[in-house]
Amino acid sequence: MAGKKQLNHIAIIMDGNGRWAERENVERVEGHRAGAKALKRTVEAAMDLGIKYLTVYAFSTENWKRSPKEVNALMSLLRDFVDNDLAEIDEKGIRINVIGRIEQIPWITRRKLQKAIRATKNNTAGTLTLALSYGGRAEVIDATKKIAEDVAAKKIKASAIDESLFQNYLYDPELPDPELLIRTSGELRTSNFLLWQLSYSEFYFTDVLWPDFDKNELGKAVEFYNSRERRFGGR
Ligand code: FPP
């Protein structure tokens, strides 16, 4: 159909791990552990559907305010994810990518992530981008600082600043804009995720808690996107 935009990039706010833990009467950490499993399932399901890019909000700039116990548990889950699931992810041809203020991530976790990024850099089946210590406003500010430095150093002219130049200063300039944002657990907010990149995205909200998310739920979100495109695509 004329104008139909192929679904190429899905962004996800993986919300509701804490409420899932409460519902199951287990510790919050267990909710995050189940969330990591849901992430692995979803990466596989997305790749099966031919989605080329998946970007997930794994740790926000605001998440540093959680208890040290919870922050440590999330960092340790990230390390486990790289240690246990990297081989399988690599085998499937998926490239690992990270956006955010990654210098704030503890070095041991960061080192493992960097190893995963290097090991998978030539993979072409799809790209999993983990947003870590990420905030949309922080990204815009970090880009603005670098642009200001380059203007001061006379590398660029202030008059040359436009959307395409700004894009080049984002954490990953190559990352295409997501056509679809999914947020689980019933909250209707973007919570500082991908502020620049979500300008034209469709938003899909579901009450399902992130640890319960699976191939079936992803299918519903994709169906929602396709039905929107059928209605607006031809214009
Ligand atoms: C929101 O749940 C989720 C997070 C703060 C972090 C997301 C992390 C994962 C899915 C698992 C770890 C990730 C990797 C890459 C291994 P919440 O705690 O805000 O839930 P609540 O709103 O119900 O309390």
Tab-separated table of C-alpha atoms and ligand atoms in Angstrom:
chain	number	residue	atom	x	y	z
A	1	MET	CA	0.000	0.000	0.000
A	2	ALA	CA	1.260	3.471	-0.850
A	3	GLY	CA	2.845	5.201	2.150
A	4	LYS	CA	2.741	2.118	4.378
A	5	LYS	CA	5.622	2.244	6.808
A	6	GLN	CA	7.281	-1.098	7.378
A	7	LEU	CA	7.725	-1.894	11.052
A	8	ASN	CA	11.482	-1.912	11.421
A	9	HIS	CA	12.174	-0.609	14.922
A	10	ILE	CA	10.254	-1.234	18.154
A	11	ALA	CA	11.094	0.587	21.391
A	12	ILE	CA	9.884	-0.837	24.702
A	13	ILE	CA	9.412	0.596	28.182
A	14	MET	CA	9.590	-2.609	30.205
A	15	ASP	CA	7.453	-1.576	33.161
A	16	GLY	CA	5.791	-3.529	35.954
A	17	ASN	CA	8.505	-5.816	37.319
A	18	GLY	CA	7.841	-4.539	40.860
A	19	ARG	CA	4.076	-5.035	40.621
A	20	TRP	CA	4.607	-8.515	39.202
A	21	ALA	CA	6.821	-9.352	42.217
A	22	GLU	CA	4.149	-8.019	44.581
A	23	ARG	CA	1.466	-10.068	42.825
A	24	GLU	CA	3.619	-13.200	43.051
A	25	ASN	CA	4.564	-12.447	46.668
A	26	VAL	CA	8.296	-12.486	45.937
A	27	GLU	CA	11.096	-9.901	46.296
A	28	ARG	CA	11.360	-7.055	43.756
A	29	VAL	CA	14.628	-8.535	42.503
A	30	GLU	CA	12.716	-11.629	41.395
A	31	GLY	CA	10.461	-9.376	39.350
A	32	HIS	CA	13.510	-7.992	37.539
A	33	ARG	CA	14.855	-11.519	37.045
A	34	ALA	CA	11.562	-12.539	35.426
A	35	GLY	CA	11.783	-9.286	33.423
A	36	ALA	CA	15.168	-10.295	32.045
A	37	LYS	CA	13.648	-13.609	30.893
A	38	ALA	CA	10.809	-11.727	29.218
A	39	LEU	CA	13.387	-9.578	27.449
A	40	LYS	CA	15.152	-12.630	26.042
A	41	ARG	CA	11.818	-14.094	24.839
A	42	THR	CA	10.851	-10.795	23.257
A	43	VAL	CA	14.173	-10.357	21.430
A	44	GLU	CA	13.717	-13.792	19.864
A	45	ALA	CA	10.058	-13.158	19.012
A	46	ALA	CA	10.875	-9.782	17.437
A	47	MET	CA	13.615	-11.262	15.289
A	48	ASP	CA	11.226	-14.047	14.187
A	49	LEU	CA	8.830	-11.313	13.042
A	50	GLY	CA	11.597	-9.680	11.011
A	51	ILE	CA	11.934	-6.628	13.263
A	52	LYS	CA	15.436	-5.257	12.668
A	53	TYR	CA	15.790	-3.009	15.714
A	54	LEU	CA	14.613	-3.446	19.277
A	55	THR	CA	15.471	-0.749	21.833
A	56	VAL	CA	14.640	-1.335	25.479
A	57	TYR	CA	14.644	0.951	28.515
A	58	ALA	CA	16.724	-1.233	30.817
A	59	PHE	CA	17.896	1.426	33.298
A	60	SER	CA	16.952	5.106	33.384
A	61	THR	CA	18.885	8.087	34.767
A	62	GLU	CA	16.150	8.185	37.455
A	63	ASN	CA	16.682	4.508	38.406
A	64	TRP	CA	19.900	5.458	40.275
A	65	LYS	CA	17.587	6.795	43.021
A	66	ARG	CA	16.350	3.277	43.851
A	67	SER	CA	17.806	1.407	46.841
A	68	PRO	CA	21.452	0.280	46.475
A	69	LYS	CA	20.178	-3.288	46.803
A	70	GLU	CA	17.893	-2.905	43.796
A	71	VAL	CA	20.483	-1.010	41.716
A	72	ASN	CA	23.061	-3.732	42.438
A	73	ALA	CA	20.571	-6.443	41.548
A	74	LEU	CA	19.812	-4.780	38.202
A	75	MET	CA	23.537	-4.421	37.399
A	76	SER	CA	24.117	-8.018	38.326
A	77	LEU	CA	21.214	-9.126	36.083
A	78	LEU	CA	22.799	-7.205	33.243
A	79	ARG	CA	26.094	-9.034	33.790
A	80	ASP	CA	24.247	-12.362	33.895
A	81	PHE	CA	22.439	-11.438	30.688
A	82	VAL	CA	25.776	-10.887	28.931
A	83	ASP	CA	27.395	-13.973	30.522
A	84	ASN	CA	24.562	-16.420	29.937
A	85	ASP	CA	22.721	-15.198	26.878
A	86	LEU	CA	25.409	-13.592	24.741
A	87	ALA	CA	26.447	-16.791	22.946
A	88	GLU	CA	22.861	-17.497	21.927
A	89	ILE	CA	22.243	-13.892	20.884
A	90	ASP	CA	25.439	-13.913	18.831
A	91	GLU	CA	24.472	-17.222	17.218
A	92	LYS	CA	21.192	-15.687	16.102
A	93	GLY	CA	23.137	-12.886	14.398
A	94	ILE	CA	21.960	-10.156	16.770
A	95	ARG	CA	24.147	-7.130	17.409
A	96	ILE	CA	24.274	-5.677	20.942
A	97	ASN	CA	24.282	-1.919	21.225
A	98	VAL	CA	24.082	0.464	24.205
A	99	ILE	CA	22.858	4.073	24.515
A	100	GLY	CA	23.017	6.266	27.609
A	101	ARG	CA	25.550	7.742	30.027
A	102	ILE	CA	27.368	4.421	30.079
A	103	GLU	CA	30.366	5.925	31.884
A	104	GLN	CA	28.094	5.845	34.986
A	105	ILE	CA	27.648	2.063	34.802
A	106	PRO	CA	29.974	0.183	37.221
A	107	TRP	CA	33.165	-0.750	35.348
A	108	ILE	CA	32.785	-4.513	35.700
A	109	THR	CA	29.344	-4.429	34.075
A	110	ARG	CA	30.530	-1.884	31.515
A	111	ARG	CA	33.514	-4.034	30.561
A	112	LYS	CA	31.284	-7.037	29.934
A	113	LEU	CA	28.928	-4.937	27.861
A	114	GLN	CA	31.781	-3.540	25.807
A	115	LYS	CA	32.980	-7.079	25.180
A	116	ALA	CA	29.480	-8.045	23.997
A	117	ILE	CA	29.316	-4.986	21.716
A	118	ARG	CA	32.691	-5.865	20.173
A	119	ALA	CA	31.877	-9.575	19.793
A	120	THR	CA	28.601	-8.917	17.963
A	121	LYS	CA	29.498	-5.820	15.949
A	122	ASN	CA	29.402	-7.558	12.552
A	123	ASN	CA	26.048	-9.291	13.137
A	124	THR	CA	23.322	-8.288	10.700
A	125	ALA	CA	20.103	-10.169	11.629
A	126	GLY	CA	19.003	-7.447	14.052
A	127	THR	CA	20.133	-4.951	16.672
A	128	LEU	CA	19.243	-5.027	20.365
A	129	THR	CA	19.907	-1.624	21.916
A	130	LEU	CA	19.973	-1.452	25.703
A	131	ALA	CA	19.217	2.020	27.045
A	132	LEU	CA	21.333	2.183	30.209
A	133	SER	CA	21.667	5.130	32.543
A	134	TYR	CA	19.580	6.660	29.806
A	135	GLY	CA	17.386	9.736	29.856
A	136	GLY	CA	15.931	11.505	26.841
A	137	ARG	CA	16.657	14.942	28.295
A	138	ALA	CA	20.181	13.846	29.223
A	139	GLU	CA	20.707	12.723	25.616
A	140	VAL	CA	19.534	16.077	24.249
A	141	ILE	CA	21.752	17.927	26.752
A	142	ASP	CA	24.794	15.726	26.017
A	143	ALA	CA	24.312	16.322	22.279
A	144	THR	CA	23.913	20.072	22.824
A	145	LYS	CA	27.140	20.243	24.860
A	146	LYS	CA	29.094	18.469	22.114
A	147	ILE	CA	27.608	20.761	19.470
A	148	ALA	CA	28.508	23.839	21.569
A	149	GLU	CA	32.089	22.534	21.917
A	150	ASP	CA	32.352	22.012	18.167
A	151	VAL	CA	30.974	25.489	17.488
A	152	ALA	CA	33.476	26.978	19.973
A	153	ALA	CA	36.294	25.024	18.305
A	154	LYS	CA	35.056	26.369	14.944
A	155	LYS	CA	34.471	22.832	13.621
A	156	ILE	CA	30.885	23.743	12.739
A	157	LYS	CA	28.954	26.961	12.324
A	158	ALA	CA	25.957	27.688	14.578
A	159	SER	CA	23.995	28.497	11.425
A	160	ALA	CA	24.580	24.903	10.197
A	161	ILE	CA	22.655	23.360	13.132
A	162	ASP	CA	19.568	21.573	11.823
A	163	GLU	CA	17.751	18.306	12.591
A	164	SER	CA	20.133	16.161	10.600
A	165	LEU	CA	23.218	17.691	12.230
A	166	PHE	CA	21.641	17.291	15.686
A	167	GLN	CA	20.940	13.617	14.932
A	168	ASN	CA	24.681	13.131	14.383
A	169	TYR	CA	25.358	14.090	18.011
A	170	LEU	CA	22.920	11.612	19.588
A	171	TYR	CA	24.319	8.579	21.466
A	172	ASP	CA	23.819	6.435	18.351
A	173	PRO	CA	23.315	8.525	15.218
A	174	GLU	CA	22.772	5.368	13.140
A	175	LEU	CA	19.729	4.250	15.157
A	176	PRO	CA	16.611	4.830	13.035
A	177	ASP	CA	13.519	6.333	14.710
A	178	PRO	CA	11.182	3.665	16.167
A	179	GLU	CA	7.874	3.313	14.324
A	180	LEU	CA	6.298	1.818	17.455
A	181	LEU	CA	6.682	2.337	21.213
A	182	ILE	CA	5.308	-0.298	23.579
A	183	ARG	CA	4.784	0.398	27.290
A	184	THR	CA	3.617	-2.357	29.593
A	185	SER	CA	1.808	-2.293	32.945
A	186	GLY	CA	-0.827	0.323	32.195
A	187	GLU	CA	1.151	3.564	32.628
A	188	LEU	CA	0.462	6.146	29.916
A	189	ARG	CA	3.729	8.100	29.929
A	190	THR	CA	6.986	8.201	27.962
A	191	SER	CA	9.042	8.745	31.161
A	192	ASN	CA	11.937	10.500	29.433
A	193	PHE	CA	12.548	7.682	26.929
A	194	LEU	CA	13.884	8.543	23.426
A	195	LEU	CA	12.425	12.067	23.435
A	196	TRP	CA	13.991	13.015	20.100
A	197	GLN	CA	13.400	9.698	18.353
A	198	LEU	CA	9.723	9.137	19.306
A	199	SER	CA	8.416	12.309	17.625
A	200	TYR	CA	6.425	10.412	14.972
A	201	SER	CA	6.047	6.970	16.589
A	202	GLU	CA	2.783	5.138	17.260
A	203	PHE	CA	2.260	4.365	20.979
A	204	TYR	CA	0.880	1.044	22.199
A	205	PHE	CA	-0.036	0.637	25.869
A	206	THR	CA	-0.972	-2.637	27.525
A	207	ASP	CA	-1.923	-3.558	31.099
A	208	VAL	CA	0.216	-6.704	30.884
A	209	LEU	CA	3.116	-6.542	33.379
A	210	TRP	CA	6.527	-6.786	31.694
A	211	PRO	CA	7.491	-10.223	33.164
A	212	ASP	CA	4.295	-11.643	31.584
A	213	PHE	CA	5.111	-10.203	28.142
A	214	ASP	CA	5.713	-12.740	25.397
A	215	LYS	CA	5.452	-13.520	21.693
A	216	ASN	CA	1.671	-13.395	21.826
A	217	GLU	CA	1.642	-9.930	23.433
A	218	LEU	CA	4.229	-8.693	20.941
A	219	GLY	CA	1.999	-10.001	18.161
A	220	LYS	CA	-0.897	-7.885	19.509
A	221	ALA	CA	1.277	-4.759	19.478
A	222	VAL	CA	2.412	-5.443	15.905
A	223	GLU	CA	-1.212	-6.035	14.865
A	224	PHE	CA	-2.142	-2.682	16.465
A	225	TYR	CA	0.613	-0.980	14.467
A	226	ASN	CA	-0.421	-2.634	11.212
A	227	SER	CA	-4.070	-1.647	11.705
A	228	ARG	CA	-3.039	1.998	12.312
A	229	GLU	CA	-0.928	1.940	9.177
A	230	ARG	CA	-3.800	0.486	7.152
A	231	ARG	CA	-5.957	3.437	8.217
A	232	PHE	CA	-3.399	6.199	7.715
A	233	GLY	CA	-0.920	4.664	5.301
A	234	GLY	CA	-2.502	5.687	2.018
A	235	ARG	CA	-2.734	9.394	2.738
B	1	FPP	C1	10.475	-1.366	35.549
B	1	FPP	O1	9.870	-2.106	36.554
B	1	FPP	C2	11.697	-1.959	35.062
B	1	FPP	C3	12.954	-1.521	35.327
B	1	FPP	C4	13.234	-0.390	36.237
B	1	FPP	C5	14.153	-2.115	34.742
B	1	FPP	C6	13.979	-3.041	33.569
B	1	FPP	C7	14.865	-4.207	33.754
B	1	FPP	C8	14.632	-5.474	33.297
B	1	FPP	C9	13.495	-5.834	32.457
B	1	FPP	C10	15.513	-6.602	33.658
B	1	FPP	C11	16.959	-6.442	33.517
B	1	FPP	C12	17.420	-6.030	32.186
B	1	FPP	C13	18.422	-6.620	31.512
B	1	FPP	C14	18.903	-6.003	30.229
B	1	FPP	C15	19.034	-7.862	31.944
B	1	FPP	P1	9.520	-1.393	37.925
B	1	FPP	O2	10.473	-1.917	38.940
B	1	FPP	O3	9.496	0.079	37.763
B	1	FPP	O4	8.074	-1.949	38.174
B	1	FPP	P2	6.939	-1.292	39.087
B	1	FPP	O5	6.588	0.027	38.444
B	1	FPP	O6	5.826	-2.292	38.998
B	1	FPP	O7	7.510	-1.154	40.458
